[in-house]
Short mmCIF file of C-alpha atoms and ligand atoms in Angstrom, two decimals:
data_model
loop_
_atom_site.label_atom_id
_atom_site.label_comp_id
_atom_site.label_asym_id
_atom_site.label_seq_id
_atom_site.Cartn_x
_atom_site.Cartn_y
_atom_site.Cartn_z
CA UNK Z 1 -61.77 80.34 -154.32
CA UNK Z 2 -60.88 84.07 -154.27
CA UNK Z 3 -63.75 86.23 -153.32
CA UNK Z 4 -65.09 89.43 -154.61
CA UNK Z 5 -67.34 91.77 -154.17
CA UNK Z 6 -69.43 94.04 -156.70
CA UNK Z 7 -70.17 97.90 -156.21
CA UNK Z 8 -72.71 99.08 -158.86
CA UNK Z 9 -75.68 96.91 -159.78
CA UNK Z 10 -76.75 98.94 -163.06
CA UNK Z 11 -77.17 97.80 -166.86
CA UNK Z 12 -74.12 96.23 -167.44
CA UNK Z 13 -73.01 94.54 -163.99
CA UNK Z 14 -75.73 91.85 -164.90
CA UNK Z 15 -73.33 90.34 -167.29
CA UNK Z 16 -70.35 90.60 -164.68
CA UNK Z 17 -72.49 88.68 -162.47
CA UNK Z 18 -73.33 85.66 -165.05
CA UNK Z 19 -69.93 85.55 -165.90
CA UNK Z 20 -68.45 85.26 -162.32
CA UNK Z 21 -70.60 82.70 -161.63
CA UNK Z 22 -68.87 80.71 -164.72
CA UNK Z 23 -65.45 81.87 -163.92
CA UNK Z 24 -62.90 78.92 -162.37
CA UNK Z 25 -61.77 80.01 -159.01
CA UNK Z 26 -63.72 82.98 -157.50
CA UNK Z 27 -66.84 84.34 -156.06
CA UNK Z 28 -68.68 87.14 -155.43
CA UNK Z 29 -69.69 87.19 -151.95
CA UNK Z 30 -71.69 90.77 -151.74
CA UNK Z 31 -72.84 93.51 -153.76
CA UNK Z 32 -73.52 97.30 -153.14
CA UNK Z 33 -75.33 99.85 -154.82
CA UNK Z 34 -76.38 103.32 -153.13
CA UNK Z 35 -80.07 102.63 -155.39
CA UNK Z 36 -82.06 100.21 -153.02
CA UNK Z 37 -84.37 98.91 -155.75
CA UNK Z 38 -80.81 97.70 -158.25
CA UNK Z 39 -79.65 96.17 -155.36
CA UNK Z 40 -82.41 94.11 -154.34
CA UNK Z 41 -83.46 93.27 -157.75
CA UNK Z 42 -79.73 91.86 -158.81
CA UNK Z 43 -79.62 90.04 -155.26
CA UNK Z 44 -82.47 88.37 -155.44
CA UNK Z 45 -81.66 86.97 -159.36
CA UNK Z 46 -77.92 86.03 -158.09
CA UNK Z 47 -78.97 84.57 -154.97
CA UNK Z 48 -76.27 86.83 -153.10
CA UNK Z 49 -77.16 87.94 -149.25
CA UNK Z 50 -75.00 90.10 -148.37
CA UNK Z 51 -75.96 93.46 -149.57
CA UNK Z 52 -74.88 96.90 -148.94
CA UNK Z 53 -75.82 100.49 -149.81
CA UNK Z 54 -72.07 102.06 -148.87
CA UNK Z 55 -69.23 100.88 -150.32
CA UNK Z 56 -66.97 101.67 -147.72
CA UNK Z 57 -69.35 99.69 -145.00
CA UNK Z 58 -68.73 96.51 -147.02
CA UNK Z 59 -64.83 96.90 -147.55
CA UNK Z 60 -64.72 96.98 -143.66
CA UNK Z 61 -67.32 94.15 -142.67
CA UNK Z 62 -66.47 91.69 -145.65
CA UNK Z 63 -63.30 89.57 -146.04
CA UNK Z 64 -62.45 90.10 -149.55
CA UNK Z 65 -59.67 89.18 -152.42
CA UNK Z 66 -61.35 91.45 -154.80
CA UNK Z 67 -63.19 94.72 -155.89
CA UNK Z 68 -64.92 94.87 -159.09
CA UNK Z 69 -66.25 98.13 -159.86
CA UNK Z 70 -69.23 98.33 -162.45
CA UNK Z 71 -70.26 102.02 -161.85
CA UNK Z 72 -70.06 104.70 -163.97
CA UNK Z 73 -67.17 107.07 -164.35
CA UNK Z 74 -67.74 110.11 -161.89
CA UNK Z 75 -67.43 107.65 -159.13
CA UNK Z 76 -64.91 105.20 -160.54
CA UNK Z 77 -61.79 107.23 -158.91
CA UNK Z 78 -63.02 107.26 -155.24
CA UNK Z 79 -64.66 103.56 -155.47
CA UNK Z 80 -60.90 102.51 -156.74
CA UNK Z 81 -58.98 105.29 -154.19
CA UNK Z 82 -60.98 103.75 -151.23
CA UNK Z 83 -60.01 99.49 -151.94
CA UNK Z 84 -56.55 100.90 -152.47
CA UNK Z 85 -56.81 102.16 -149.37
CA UNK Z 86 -57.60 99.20 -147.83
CA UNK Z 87 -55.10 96.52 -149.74
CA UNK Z 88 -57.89 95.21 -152.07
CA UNK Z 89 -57.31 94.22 -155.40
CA UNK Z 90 -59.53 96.29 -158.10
CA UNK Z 91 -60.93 96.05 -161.21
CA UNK Z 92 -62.82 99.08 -162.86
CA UNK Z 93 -64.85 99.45 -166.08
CA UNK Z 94 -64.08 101.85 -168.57
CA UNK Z 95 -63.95 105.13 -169.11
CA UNK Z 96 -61.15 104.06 -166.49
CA UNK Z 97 -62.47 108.02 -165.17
CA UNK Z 98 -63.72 111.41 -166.22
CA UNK Z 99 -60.04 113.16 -166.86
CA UNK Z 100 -56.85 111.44 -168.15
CA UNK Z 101 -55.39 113.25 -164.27
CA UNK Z 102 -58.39 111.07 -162.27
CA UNK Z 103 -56.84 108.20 -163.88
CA UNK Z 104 -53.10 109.06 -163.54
CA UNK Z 105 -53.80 109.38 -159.58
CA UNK Z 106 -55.57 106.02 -159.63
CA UNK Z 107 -53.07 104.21 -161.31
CA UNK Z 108 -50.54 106.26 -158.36
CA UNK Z 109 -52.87 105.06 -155.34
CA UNK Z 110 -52.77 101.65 -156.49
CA UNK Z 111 -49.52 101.31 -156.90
CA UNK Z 112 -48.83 102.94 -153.80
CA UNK Z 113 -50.68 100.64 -152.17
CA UNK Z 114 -49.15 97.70 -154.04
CA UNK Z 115 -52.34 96.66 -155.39
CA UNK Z 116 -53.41 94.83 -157.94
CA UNK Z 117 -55.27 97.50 -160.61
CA UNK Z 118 -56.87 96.05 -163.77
CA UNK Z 119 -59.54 97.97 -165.98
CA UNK Z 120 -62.21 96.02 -167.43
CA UNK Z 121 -61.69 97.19 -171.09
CA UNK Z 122 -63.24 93.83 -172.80
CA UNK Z 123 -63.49 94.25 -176.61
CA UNK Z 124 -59.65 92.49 -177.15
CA UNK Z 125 -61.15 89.31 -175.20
CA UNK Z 126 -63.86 89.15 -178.12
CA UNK Z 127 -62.65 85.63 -179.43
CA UNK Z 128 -62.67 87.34 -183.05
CA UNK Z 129 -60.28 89.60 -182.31
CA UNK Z 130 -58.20 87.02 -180.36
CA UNK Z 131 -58.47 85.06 -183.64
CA UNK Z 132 -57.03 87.79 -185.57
CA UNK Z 133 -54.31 88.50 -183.32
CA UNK Z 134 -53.32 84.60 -183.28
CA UNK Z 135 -52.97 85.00 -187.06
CA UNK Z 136 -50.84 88.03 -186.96
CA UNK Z 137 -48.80 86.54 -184.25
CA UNK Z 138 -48.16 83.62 -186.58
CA UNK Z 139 -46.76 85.64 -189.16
CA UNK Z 140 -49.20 84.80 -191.58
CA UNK Z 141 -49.45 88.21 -193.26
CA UNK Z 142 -45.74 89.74 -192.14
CA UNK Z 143 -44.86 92.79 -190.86
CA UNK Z 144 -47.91 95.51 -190.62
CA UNK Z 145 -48.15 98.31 -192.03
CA UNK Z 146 -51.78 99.34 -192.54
CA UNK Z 147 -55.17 98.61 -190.38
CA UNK Z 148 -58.81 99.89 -189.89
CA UNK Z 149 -60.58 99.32 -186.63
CA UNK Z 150 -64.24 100.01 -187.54
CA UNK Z 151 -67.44 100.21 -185.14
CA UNK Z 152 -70.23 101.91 -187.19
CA UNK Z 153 -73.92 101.16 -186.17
CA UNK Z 154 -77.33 103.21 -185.99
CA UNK Z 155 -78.25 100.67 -182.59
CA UNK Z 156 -80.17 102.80 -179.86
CA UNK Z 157 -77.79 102.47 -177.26
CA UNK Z 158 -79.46 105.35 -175.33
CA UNK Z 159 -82.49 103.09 -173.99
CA UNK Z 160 -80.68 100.68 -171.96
CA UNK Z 161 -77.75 103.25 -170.91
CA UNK Z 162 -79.59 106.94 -170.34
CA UNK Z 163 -76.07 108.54 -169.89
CA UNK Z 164 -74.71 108.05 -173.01
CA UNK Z 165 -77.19 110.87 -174.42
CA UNK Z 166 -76.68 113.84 -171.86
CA UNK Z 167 -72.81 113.74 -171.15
CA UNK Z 168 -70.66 116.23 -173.62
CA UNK Z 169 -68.77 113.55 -174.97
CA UNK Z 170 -70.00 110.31 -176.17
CA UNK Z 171 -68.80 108.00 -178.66
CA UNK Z 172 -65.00 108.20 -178.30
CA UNK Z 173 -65.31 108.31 -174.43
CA UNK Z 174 -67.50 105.24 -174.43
CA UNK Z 175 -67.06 103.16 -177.17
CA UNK Z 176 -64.22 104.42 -179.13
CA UNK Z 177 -61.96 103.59 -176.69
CA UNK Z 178 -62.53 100.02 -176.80
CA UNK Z 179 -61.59 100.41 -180.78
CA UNK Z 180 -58.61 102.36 -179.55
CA UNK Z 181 -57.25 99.58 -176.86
CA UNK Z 182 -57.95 97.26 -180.19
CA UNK Z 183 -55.79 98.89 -182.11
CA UNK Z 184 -53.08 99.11 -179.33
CA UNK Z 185 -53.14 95.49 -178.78
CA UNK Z 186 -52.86 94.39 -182.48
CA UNK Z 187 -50.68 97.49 -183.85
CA UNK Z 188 -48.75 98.86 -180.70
CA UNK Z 189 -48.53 101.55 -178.88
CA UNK Z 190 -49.37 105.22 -180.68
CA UNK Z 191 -46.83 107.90 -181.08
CA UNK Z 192 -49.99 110.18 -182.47
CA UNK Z 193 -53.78 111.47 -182.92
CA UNK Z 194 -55.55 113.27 -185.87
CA UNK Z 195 -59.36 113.14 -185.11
CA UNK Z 196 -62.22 114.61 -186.30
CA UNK Z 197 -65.72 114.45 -184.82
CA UNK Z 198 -69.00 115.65 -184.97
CA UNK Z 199 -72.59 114.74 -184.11
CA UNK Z 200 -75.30 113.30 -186.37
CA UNK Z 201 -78.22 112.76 -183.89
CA UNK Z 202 -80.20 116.02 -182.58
CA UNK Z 203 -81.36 114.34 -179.51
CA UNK Z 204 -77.59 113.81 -177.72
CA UNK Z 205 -75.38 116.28 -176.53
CA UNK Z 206 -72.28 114.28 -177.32
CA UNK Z 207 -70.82 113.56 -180.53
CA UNK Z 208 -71.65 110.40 -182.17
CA UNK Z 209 -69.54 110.30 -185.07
CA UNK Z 210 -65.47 110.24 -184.71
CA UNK Z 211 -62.46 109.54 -187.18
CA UNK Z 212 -58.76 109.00 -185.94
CA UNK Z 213 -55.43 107.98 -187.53
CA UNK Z 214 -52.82 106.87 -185.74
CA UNK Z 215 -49.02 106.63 -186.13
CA UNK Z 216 -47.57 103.75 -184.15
CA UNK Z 217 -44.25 102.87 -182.93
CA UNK Z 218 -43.38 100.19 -185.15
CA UNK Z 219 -44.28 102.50 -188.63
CA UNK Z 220 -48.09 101.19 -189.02
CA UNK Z 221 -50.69 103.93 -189.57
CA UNK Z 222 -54.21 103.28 -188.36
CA UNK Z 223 -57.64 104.20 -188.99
CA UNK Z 224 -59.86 103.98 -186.30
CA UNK Z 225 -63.66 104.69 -186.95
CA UNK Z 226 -66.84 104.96 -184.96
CA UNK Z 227 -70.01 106.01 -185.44
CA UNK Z 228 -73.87 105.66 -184.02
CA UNK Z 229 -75.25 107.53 -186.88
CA UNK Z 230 -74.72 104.76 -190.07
CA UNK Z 231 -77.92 102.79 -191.07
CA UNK Z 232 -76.82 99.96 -192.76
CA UNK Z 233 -78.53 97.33 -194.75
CA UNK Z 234 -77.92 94.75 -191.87
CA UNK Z 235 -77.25 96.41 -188.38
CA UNK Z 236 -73.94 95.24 -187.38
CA UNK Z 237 -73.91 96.05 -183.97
CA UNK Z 238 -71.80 95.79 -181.73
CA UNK Z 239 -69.33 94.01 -183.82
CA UNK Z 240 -65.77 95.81 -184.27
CA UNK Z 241 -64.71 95.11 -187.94
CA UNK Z 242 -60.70 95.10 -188.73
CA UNK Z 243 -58.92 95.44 -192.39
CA UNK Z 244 -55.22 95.15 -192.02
CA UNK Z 245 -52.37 94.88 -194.69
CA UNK Z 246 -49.29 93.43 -193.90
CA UNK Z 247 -45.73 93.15 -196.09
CA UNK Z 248 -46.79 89.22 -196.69
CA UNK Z 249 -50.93 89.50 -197.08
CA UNK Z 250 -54.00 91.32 -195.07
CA UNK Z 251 -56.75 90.26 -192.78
CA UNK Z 252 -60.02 91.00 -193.23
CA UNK Z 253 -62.74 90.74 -190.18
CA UNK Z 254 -65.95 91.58 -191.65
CA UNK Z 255 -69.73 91.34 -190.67
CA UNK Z 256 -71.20 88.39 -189.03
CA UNK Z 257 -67.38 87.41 -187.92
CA UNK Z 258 -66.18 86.48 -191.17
CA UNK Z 259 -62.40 86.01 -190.52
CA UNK Z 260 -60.54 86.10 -193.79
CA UNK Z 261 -56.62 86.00 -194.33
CA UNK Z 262 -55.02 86.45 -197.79
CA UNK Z 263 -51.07 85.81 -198.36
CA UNK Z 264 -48.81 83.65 -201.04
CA UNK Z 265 -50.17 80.27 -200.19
CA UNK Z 266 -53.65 81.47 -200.61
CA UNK Z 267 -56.72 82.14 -198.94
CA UNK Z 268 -58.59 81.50 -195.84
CA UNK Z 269 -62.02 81.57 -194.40
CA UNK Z 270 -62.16 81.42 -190.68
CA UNK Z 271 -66.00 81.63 -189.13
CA UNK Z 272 -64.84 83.35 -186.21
CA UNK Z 273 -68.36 83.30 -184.47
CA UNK Z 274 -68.28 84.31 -180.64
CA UNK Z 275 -69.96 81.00 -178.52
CA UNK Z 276 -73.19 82.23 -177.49
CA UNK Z 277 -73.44 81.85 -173.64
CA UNK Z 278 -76.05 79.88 -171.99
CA UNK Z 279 -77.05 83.03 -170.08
CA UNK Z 280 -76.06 85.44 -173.18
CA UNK Z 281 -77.97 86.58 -176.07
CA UNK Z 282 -77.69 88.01 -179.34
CA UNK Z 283 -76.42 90.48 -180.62
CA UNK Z 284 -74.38 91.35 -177.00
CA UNK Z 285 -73.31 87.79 -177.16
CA UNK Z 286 -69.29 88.57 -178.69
CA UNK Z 287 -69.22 91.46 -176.14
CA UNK Z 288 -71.21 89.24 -173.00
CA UNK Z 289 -68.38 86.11 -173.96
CA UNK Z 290 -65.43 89.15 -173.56
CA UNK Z 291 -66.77 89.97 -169.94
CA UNK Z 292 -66.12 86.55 -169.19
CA UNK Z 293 -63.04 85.97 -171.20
CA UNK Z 294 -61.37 89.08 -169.34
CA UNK Z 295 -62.67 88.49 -166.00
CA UNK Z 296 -61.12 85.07 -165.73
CA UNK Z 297 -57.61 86.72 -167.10
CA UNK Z 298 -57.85 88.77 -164.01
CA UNK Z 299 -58.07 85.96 -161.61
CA UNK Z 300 -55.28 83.95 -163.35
CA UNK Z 301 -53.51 87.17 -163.27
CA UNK Z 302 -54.29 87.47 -159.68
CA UNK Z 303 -53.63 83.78 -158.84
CA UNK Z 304 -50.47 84.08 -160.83
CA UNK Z 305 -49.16 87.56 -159.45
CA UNK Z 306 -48.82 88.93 -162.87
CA UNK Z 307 -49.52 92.19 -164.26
CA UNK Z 308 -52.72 91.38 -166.12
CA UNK Z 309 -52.85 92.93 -169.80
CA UNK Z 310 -55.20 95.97 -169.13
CA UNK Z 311 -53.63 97.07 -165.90
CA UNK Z 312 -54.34 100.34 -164.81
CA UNK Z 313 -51.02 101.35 -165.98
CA UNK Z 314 -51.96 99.82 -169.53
CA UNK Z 315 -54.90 101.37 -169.43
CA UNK Z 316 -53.73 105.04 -168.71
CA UNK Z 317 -51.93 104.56 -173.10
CA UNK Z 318 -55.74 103.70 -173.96
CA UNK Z 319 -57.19 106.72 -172.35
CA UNK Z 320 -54.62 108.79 -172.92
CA UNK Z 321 -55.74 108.13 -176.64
CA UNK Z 322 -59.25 109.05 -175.86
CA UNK Z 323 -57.81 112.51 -174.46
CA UNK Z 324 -56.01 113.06 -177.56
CA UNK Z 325 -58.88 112.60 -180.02
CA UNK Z 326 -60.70 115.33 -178.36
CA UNK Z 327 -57.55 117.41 -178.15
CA UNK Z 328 -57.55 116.94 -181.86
CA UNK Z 329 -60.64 117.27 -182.72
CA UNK Z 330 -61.01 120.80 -180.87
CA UNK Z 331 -57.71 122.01 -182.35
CA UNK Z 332 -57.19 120.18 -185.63
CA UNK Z 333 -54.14 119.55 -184.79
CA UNK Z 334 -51.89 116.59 -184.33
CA UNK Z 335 -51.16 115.50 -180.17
CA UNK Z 336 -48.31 113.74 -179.53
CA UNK Z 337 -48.68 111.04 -176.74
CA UNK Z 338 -45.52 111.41 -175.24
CA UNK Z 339 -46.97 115.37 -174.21
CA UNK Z 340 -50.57 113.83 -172.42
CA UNK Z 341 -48.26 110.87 -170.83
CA UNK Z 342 -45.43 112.44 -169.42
CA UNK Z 343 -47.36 115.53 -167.96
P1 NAD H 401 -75.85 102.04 -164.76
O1 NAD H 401 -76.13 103.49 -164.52
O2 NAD H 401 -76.95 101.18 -165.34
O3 NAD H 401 -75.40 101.33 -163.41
C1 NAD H 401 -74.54 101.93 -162.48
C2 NAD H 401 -75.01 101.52 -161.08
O4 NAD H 401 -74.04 101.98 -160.14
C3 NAD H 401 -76.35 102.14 -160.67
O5 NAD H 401 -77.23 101.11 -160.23
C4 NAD H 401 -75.99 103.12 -159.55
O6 NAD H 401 -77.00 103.23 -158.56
C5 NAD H 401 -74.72 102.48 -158.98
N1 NAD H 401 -73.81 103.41 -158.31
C6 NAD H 401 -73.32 104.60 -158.78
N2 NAD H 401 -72.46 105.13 -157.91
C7 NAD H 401 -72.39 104.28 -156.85
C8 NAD H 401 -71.64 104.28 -155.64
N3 NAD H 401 -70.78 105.24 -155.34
N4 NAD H 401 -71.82 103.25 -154.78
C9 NAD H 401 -72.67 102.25 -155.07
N5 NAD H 401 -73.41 102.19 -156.22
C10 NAD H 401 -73.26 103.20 -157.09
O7 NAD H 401 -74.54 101.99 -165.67
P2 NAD H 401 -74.09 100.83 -166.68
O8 NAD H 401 -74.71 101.06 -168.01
O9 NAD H 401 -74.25 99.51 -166.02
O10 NAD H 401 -72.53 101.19 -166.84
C11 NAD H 401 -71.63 100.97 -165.79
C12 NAD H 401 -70.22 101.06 -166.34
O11 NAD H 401 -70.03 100.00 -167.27
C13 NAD H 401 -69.91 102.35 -167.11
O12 NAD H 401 -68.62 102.78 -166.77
C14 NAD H 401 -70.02 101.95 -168.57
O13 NAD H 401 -69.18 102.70 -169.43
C15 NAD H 401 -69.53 100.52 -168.49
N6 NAD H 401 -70.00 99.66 -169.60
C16 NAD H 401 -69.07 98.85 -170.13
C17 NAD H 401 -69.39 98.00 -171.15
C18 NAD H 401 -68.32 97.11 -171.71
O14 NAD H 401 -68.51 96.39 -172.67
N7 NAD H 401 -67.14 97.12 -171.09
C19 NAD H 401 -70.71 97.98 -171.66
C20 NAD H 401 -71.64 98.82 -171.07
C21 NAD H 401 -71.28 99.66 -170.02
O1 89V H 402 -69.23 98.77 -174.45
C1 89V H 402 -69.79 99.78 -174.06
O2 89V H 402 -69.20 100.53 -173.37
C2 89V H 402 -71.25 100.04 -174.36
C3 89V H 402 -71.68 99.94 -175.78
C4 89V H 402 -71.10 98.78 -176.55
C5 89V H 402 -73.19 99.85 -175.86
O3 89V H 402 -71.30 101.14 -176.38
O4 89V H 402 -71.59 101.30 -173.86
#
């Protein structure tokens, strides 16, 4: 059993915690959190002792195979700088940090340190979207040369997570860039942004409403679309809807996981349904089942001394992205991604 530790007991880390406990082959020993009340509350529901209020006191006094950083992003660069200091292998949520240069000198620390670096950018491990890229993998609808990656919603995502209303960017920091790592992993890597933004909802300061295109290496354009501010007849949160056209057929994910695939031998309807966790429920269940899903990649990863897909390296092509769509937005220009990644 590898074991692991968990700094930040907030929101989100609950669903780390259920899905460690279902992972094969680790454990989380102890958990931190500087707020006293978090950290006795998650504890006491996961049964853990060892408890700490400084991150730095349990690195020292634990014996550990593994960070896992659920915090959010103003202290995700020190958290990760201070187990790279110490040879611990680290996995951080997303936004990966506050600047594209935070996470450029996190991916450098942990690599100086030889250290394993994953971020914990989940939405590809959503067993849809796995489904999908099976079926493009498989040929099935040739070579692409279209796709949409859609995430529109009017959810209130501002009672469970406070922050999401007061920082000066929102959607694209926080939940467009899972659509953007979605995109990566089923269309490549981007050679370009156009984005446009703007906000809908009086009561944030972000914006909540963002539209990108994307030229990719291999010739496929790309839409990808977000928005908090679209009432629809059924809300479809938080599922991430995909339309792609290929030279042989197109793919269609659309609401309530309806997987359909189109090429010269006909067509086919997948029910691409996420398993609904005993400890999971609806409608977080596709994203709860990718916190699992991505979590027991790292330990394989970690057991197998591989580079696991979202490496902090990886990651820095996702957020780079994120950069770029405000760049874009700002300007109205195009940003090339070879400028943010090579300076
Ligand atoms: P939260 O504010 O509810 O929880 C964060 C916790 O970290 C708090 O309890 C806080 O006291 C603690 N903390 C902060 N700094 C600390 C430090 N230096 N040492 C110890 N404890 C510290 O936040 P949340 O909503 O749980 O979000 C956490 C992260 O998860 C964010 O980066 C967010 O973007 C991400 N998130 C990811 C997903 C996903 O699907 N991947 C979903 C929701 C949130
Ligand atoms: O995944 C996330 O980062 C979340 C949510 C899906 C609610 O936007 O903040």
């Amino acid at each position: 059993m590898l074991k692991g530790a968990l700094i930040g007991c907030g929101f989100f880390a609950i669903n780390h915690l259920h899905s460690w406990r279902d992972v094969d082959g680790a454990e989380i020993i102890a958990i931190c959190d500087s707020n006293s009340e978090r950290l006795k509350v998650v504890g006491d529901q996961f049964d853990i002792a060892k408890r700490y209020h400084n991150a730095n006191e349990m690195l020292i006094a634990e014996k550990l195979d593994f960070v896992d950083i659920a915090t959010t992003a103003p202290s995700h660069r020190a958290l990760v700088e201070l187990a790279a200091s110490k040879g611990i292998a680290v996995i951080c949520q997303k936004p990966v940090a506050p600047t594209l240069h935070d996470a450029k000198a996190m991916v450098a620390a942990c690599a100086n340190a030889k250290v394993p670096f994953m971020v914990h950018e989940n939405f590809r491990w959503q067993s849809a979207i796995q489904k999908a890229k099976a079926i493009l993998n498989e040929g099935e609808i040739g070579e692409i040369f279209w796709g949409r990656v859609s995430f529109r919603s009017a959810y209130d995502v501002f009672s469970g997570q406070p922050y999401l209303a007061e920082g000066q960017r929102f959607i694209v920091e926080d939940l467009g860039i899972h659509a953007l790592d979605v995109a990566r992993f089923l269309f490549g890597d981007a050679l370009n942004m156009n984005a446009r933004m703007r906000r809908v909802n009086p009561n944030i300061k972000g914006e909540d409403v963002a539209t990108m295109m994307l030229d990719h290496s291999n010739g496929a354009t790309s839409i990808v679309d977000c928005s908090y501010a679209s009432k629809r007849e059924v809300e479809a949160f938080p599922e991430t809807l995909l339309e792609i056209d290929g030279t042989q057929g197109s793919l269609r994910l659309d609401q309530s996981y309806k997987l359909t695939f189109t090429n010269a031998k006909g067509t086919k309807h997948v029910d691409a349904s996420p398993p609904l966790l005993k400890w999971a429920s609806k409608p977080w269940h596709n994203i709860q089942e990718s916190v699992l899903n991505i979590q027991q990649h790292w330990i394989e990863s970690l057991r197998g001394g591989t580079e696991p897909q979202t490496s902090g390296r990886d990651n820095l092509k996702t957020f780079a992205l994120v950069e770029a769509a405000y760049q874009s937005a700002a300007t109205g220009q195009t940003v090339q991604m070879m400028d943010l990644l090579s300076s």
